[in-house]
Short mmCIF file of C-alpha atoms in Angstrom, two decimals:
data_model
loop_
_atom_site.label_atom_id
_atom_site.label_comp_id
_atom_site.label_asym_id
_atom_site.label_seq_id
_atom_site.Cartn_x
_atom_site.Cartn_y
_atom_site.Cartn_z
CA VAL A 293 98.89 140.91 -196.94
CA GLN A 294 95.68 139.61 -198.62
CA LYS A 295 92.83 141.36 -198.64
CA ASN A 296 89.66 139.22 -197.24
CA TRP A 297 86.36 140.66 -196.83
CA GLY A 298 87.51 144.22 -196.31
CA THR A 299 90.20 143.04 -193.46
CA ASP A 300 94.06 142.89 -193.93
CA ILE A 301 95.18 139.46 -192.69
CA PRO A 302 98.90 138.56 -193.08
CA ILE A 303 99.58 135.14 -194.95
CA GLU A 304 100.86 133.43 -191.96
CA GLU A 305 97.87 134.37 -189.90
CA ALA A 306 95.32 133.13 -192.79
CA GLU A 307 97.39 129.98 -192.82
CA LYS A 308 96.97 129.53 -189.09
CA LEU A 309 93.17 129.81 -189.37
CA TYR A 310 92.88 126.90 -191.61
CA ARG A 311 95.57 124.74 -190.29
CA PRO A 312 94.57 124.19 -186.48
CA GLU A 313 96.96 122.52 -184.15
CA MET A 314 94.09 120.13 -182.93
CA THR A 315 91.99 118.36 -185.25
CA TRP A 316 88.02 118.20 -184.96
CA GLU A 317 88.61 114.47 -184.25
CA GLU A 318 90.79 115.43 -181.27
CA HIS A 319 88.80 118.14 -179.81
CA ASN A 320 85.36 115.97 -180.27
CA ALA A 321 87.11 113.02 -178.44
CA MET A 322 88.05 115.40 -175.54
CA CYS A 323 84.46 116.80 -175.11
CA GLU A 324 82.82 113.38 -175.64
CA SER A 325 85.15 112.07 -172.49
CA GLY A 326 84.47 115.56 -170.55
CA ASP A 327 88.26 115.94 -170.14
CA LEU A 328 88.23 119.17 -168.80
CA ASN A 329 92.13 119.27 -167.92
CA ALA A 330 92.85 118.64 -171.60
CA LEU A 331 90.49 121.41 -173.02
CA LEU A 332 91.67 124.12 -170.46
CA ALA A 333 95.44 122.92 -171.59
CA HIS A 334 94.50 123.67 -175.22
CA LEU A 335 93.02 126.74 -174.49
CA GLU A 336 96.25 127.79 -172.64
CA GLN A 337 98.19 127.08 -175.86
CA GLU A 338 95.78 128.64 -178.14
CA ASP A 339 97.00 132.26 -179.01
CA HIS A 340 95.03 132.96 -181.96
CA PRO A 341 91.94 134.98 -180.96
CA ILE A 342 89.37 133.65 -183.39
CA GLU A 343 90.43 130.14 -183.04
CA ARG A 344 90.25 130.46 -179.21
CA GLU A 345 86.69 131.85 -179.34
CA ILE A 346 85.63 129.09 -181.81
CA PHE A 347 86.83 126.63 -179.41
CA TYR A 348 85.00 128.02 -176.55
CA GLY A 349 81.77 128.12 -178.45
CA ALA A 350 82.16 124.27 -179.96
CA THR A 351 83.43 122.86 -176.65
CA ILE A 352 80.36 124.33 -174.93
CA ASN A 353 78.22 122.89 -177.55
CA MET A 354 79.72 119.63 -177.35
CA THR A 355 79.89 119.22 -173.47
CA GLN A 356 76.56 120.73 -172.40
CA SER A 357 74.67 117.42 -172.73
CA LYS A 358 76.89 114.85 -171.17
CA HIS A 359 79.12 117.04 -169.11
CA PRO A 360 77.25 120.25 -168.22
CA GLN A 361 79.91 121.03 -165.45
CA VAL A 362 82.67 120.91 -168.04
CA ALA A 363 80.49 123.39 -170.36
CA ILE A 364 79.67 125.52 -167.15
CA THR A 365 83.77 125.69 -166.45
CA ILE A 366 84.44 126.62 -169.87
CA GLY A 367 81.73 129.04 -170.30
CA THR A 368 82.92 130.74 -166.91
CA ARG A 369 86.48 131.01 -168.23
CA TYR A 370 85.17 132.52 -171.66
CA ILE A 371 83.60 135.34 -169.71
CA GLU A 372 86.64 135.64 -167.49
CA GLU A 373 88.68 136.28 -170.44
CA PHE A 374 86.95 139.82 -170.92
CA TYR A 375 87.63 140.58 -167.01
CA ARG A 376 91.55 140.20 -167.90
CA THR A 377 91.59 141.74 -171.25
CA PRO A 378 88.58 144.05 -172.51
CA GLU A 379 88.87 142.82 -176.14
CA PRO A 380 90.43 139.33 -175.98
CA PHE A 381 88.91 138.12 -179.37
CA GLY A 382 90.02 141.23 -181.37
CA PRO A 383 89.10 145.06 -181.16
CA GLY A 384 85.43 145.79 -181.35
CA HIS A 385 84.57 142.12 -180.89
CA PRO A 386 81.91 141.73 -178.21
CA PRO A 387 81.28 138.66 -176.47
CA ASP A 388 79.32 136.01 -178.56
CA GLY A 389 75.62 136.13 -177.39
CA ALA A 390 75.06 132.51 -178.49
CA ILE A 391 77.82 131.31 -175.92
CA LEU A 392 76.26 133.75 -173.14
CA LYS A 393 72.89 132.36 -173.76
CA ARG A 394 74.11 128.60 -173.47
CA LEU A 395 75.95 129.54 -170.15
CA ALA A 396 72.90 131.43 -168.58
CA LEU A 397 70.85 128.33 -169.27
CA LEU A 398 73.22 126.04 -167.92
CA PHE A 399 73.33 127.86 -164.74
CA ASP A 400 69.46 128.43 -164.71
CA PRO A 401 68.18 126.58 -161.66
CA ALA A 402 64.81 125.67 -163.80
CA SER A 403 66.87 123.59 -166.44
CA TYR A 404 67.75 121.24 -163.26
CA GLU A 405 64.22 120.91 -161.66
CA GLU A 406 64.46 116.95 -161.74
CA ASP A 407 68.16 116.72 -161.20
CA GLU A 408 69.29 115.13 -157.76
CA GLU A 409 73.08 116.14 -158.31
CA TYR A 410 73.02 119.78 -159.66
CA ASN A 411 70.19 122.17 -159.11
CA GLY A 412 71.79 125.35 -160.94
CA ASP A 413 73.32 128.59 -159.80
CA LEU A 414 70.55 131.45 -159.88
CA GLN A 415 73.29 134.29 -159.00
CA ARG A 416 75.60 133.03 -161.94
CA ALA A 417 72.60 132.95 -164.39
CA ILE A 418 72.03 136.47 -163.40
CA TRP A 419 75.49 137.39 -163.59
CA VAL A 420 75.58 136.08 -167.00
CA CYS A 421 72.52 138.09 -168.22
CA GLN A 422 73.99 141.18 -166.38
CA PHE A 423 77.27 140.52 -168.33
CA ALA A 424 75.42 140.41 -171.81
CA LEU A 425 73.77 143.40 -171.18
CA ALA A 426 76.66 145.67 -169.77
CA PHE A 427 78.15 144.65 -173.44
CA GLY A 428 75.22 145.92 -175.18
CA ILE A 429 74.19 142.28 -176.13
CA THR A 430 70.25 142.35 -175.95
CA ASN A 431 69.27 139.40 -178.57
CA ASP A 432 69.40 135.82 -176.97
CA GLY A 433 67.00 134.58 -179.55
CA THR A 434 63.80 135.18 -177.28
CA LYS A 435 61.11 137.72 -177.53
CA GLY A 436 62.47 139.67 -174.33
CA GLY A 437 66.04 138.83 -174.84
CA PHE A 438 68.68 138.86 -172.11
CA GLN A 439 66.90 141.95 -170.39
CA GLY A 440 63.68 139.53 -170.29
CA ARG A 441 65.57 136.54 -169.06
CA LEU A 442 67.42 138.68 -166.29
CA GLU A 443 64.00 140.09 -165.09
CA SER A 444 62.52 136.30 -165.10
CA LEU A 445 65.35 135.24 -163.30
CA GLN A 446 65.49 137.94 -160.73
CA ALA A 447 61.62 137.35 -160.25
CA GLY A 448 62.28 133.73 -159.59
CA GLY A 449 60.37 132.60 -162.56
CA HIS A 450 61.13 130.17 -165.43
CA LYS A 451 63.29 131.25 -168.17
CA PRO A 452 62.48 131.89 -171.46
CA THR A 453 64.10 129.41 -174.10
#
């Protein structure tokens, strides 16, 4: 066992963190192509909580522009992990506020005012904000935080960015 930033990590676990089964290039290629099935298959195989959370965040960031529906599906699955297991990414590890903010923006109808194919999902945008607040995550990088974003969504106004 090696001491690392105040955490005991068995050497086998530490090695796993630095030798992922999927290369960055492979992950990027799946995101570029919008291959949702391959991304979901990898999530099913990834059993290391830190790697899985990193995979969620990176996938959402890499797919949000070209394949927003893929990002929405992956982001929704991220939240669903907390419904299945109270601490899916480790004890005392709350949901990642950056992932939740990105997902709220992806659902926010104001983001799609000129899009003819998709017009957002107001109820799901509200759900993401409520989820964040339920876990005590208030900061989303805006002045009003998740609470202000929630109030704006409920009032039907434009989102904070």
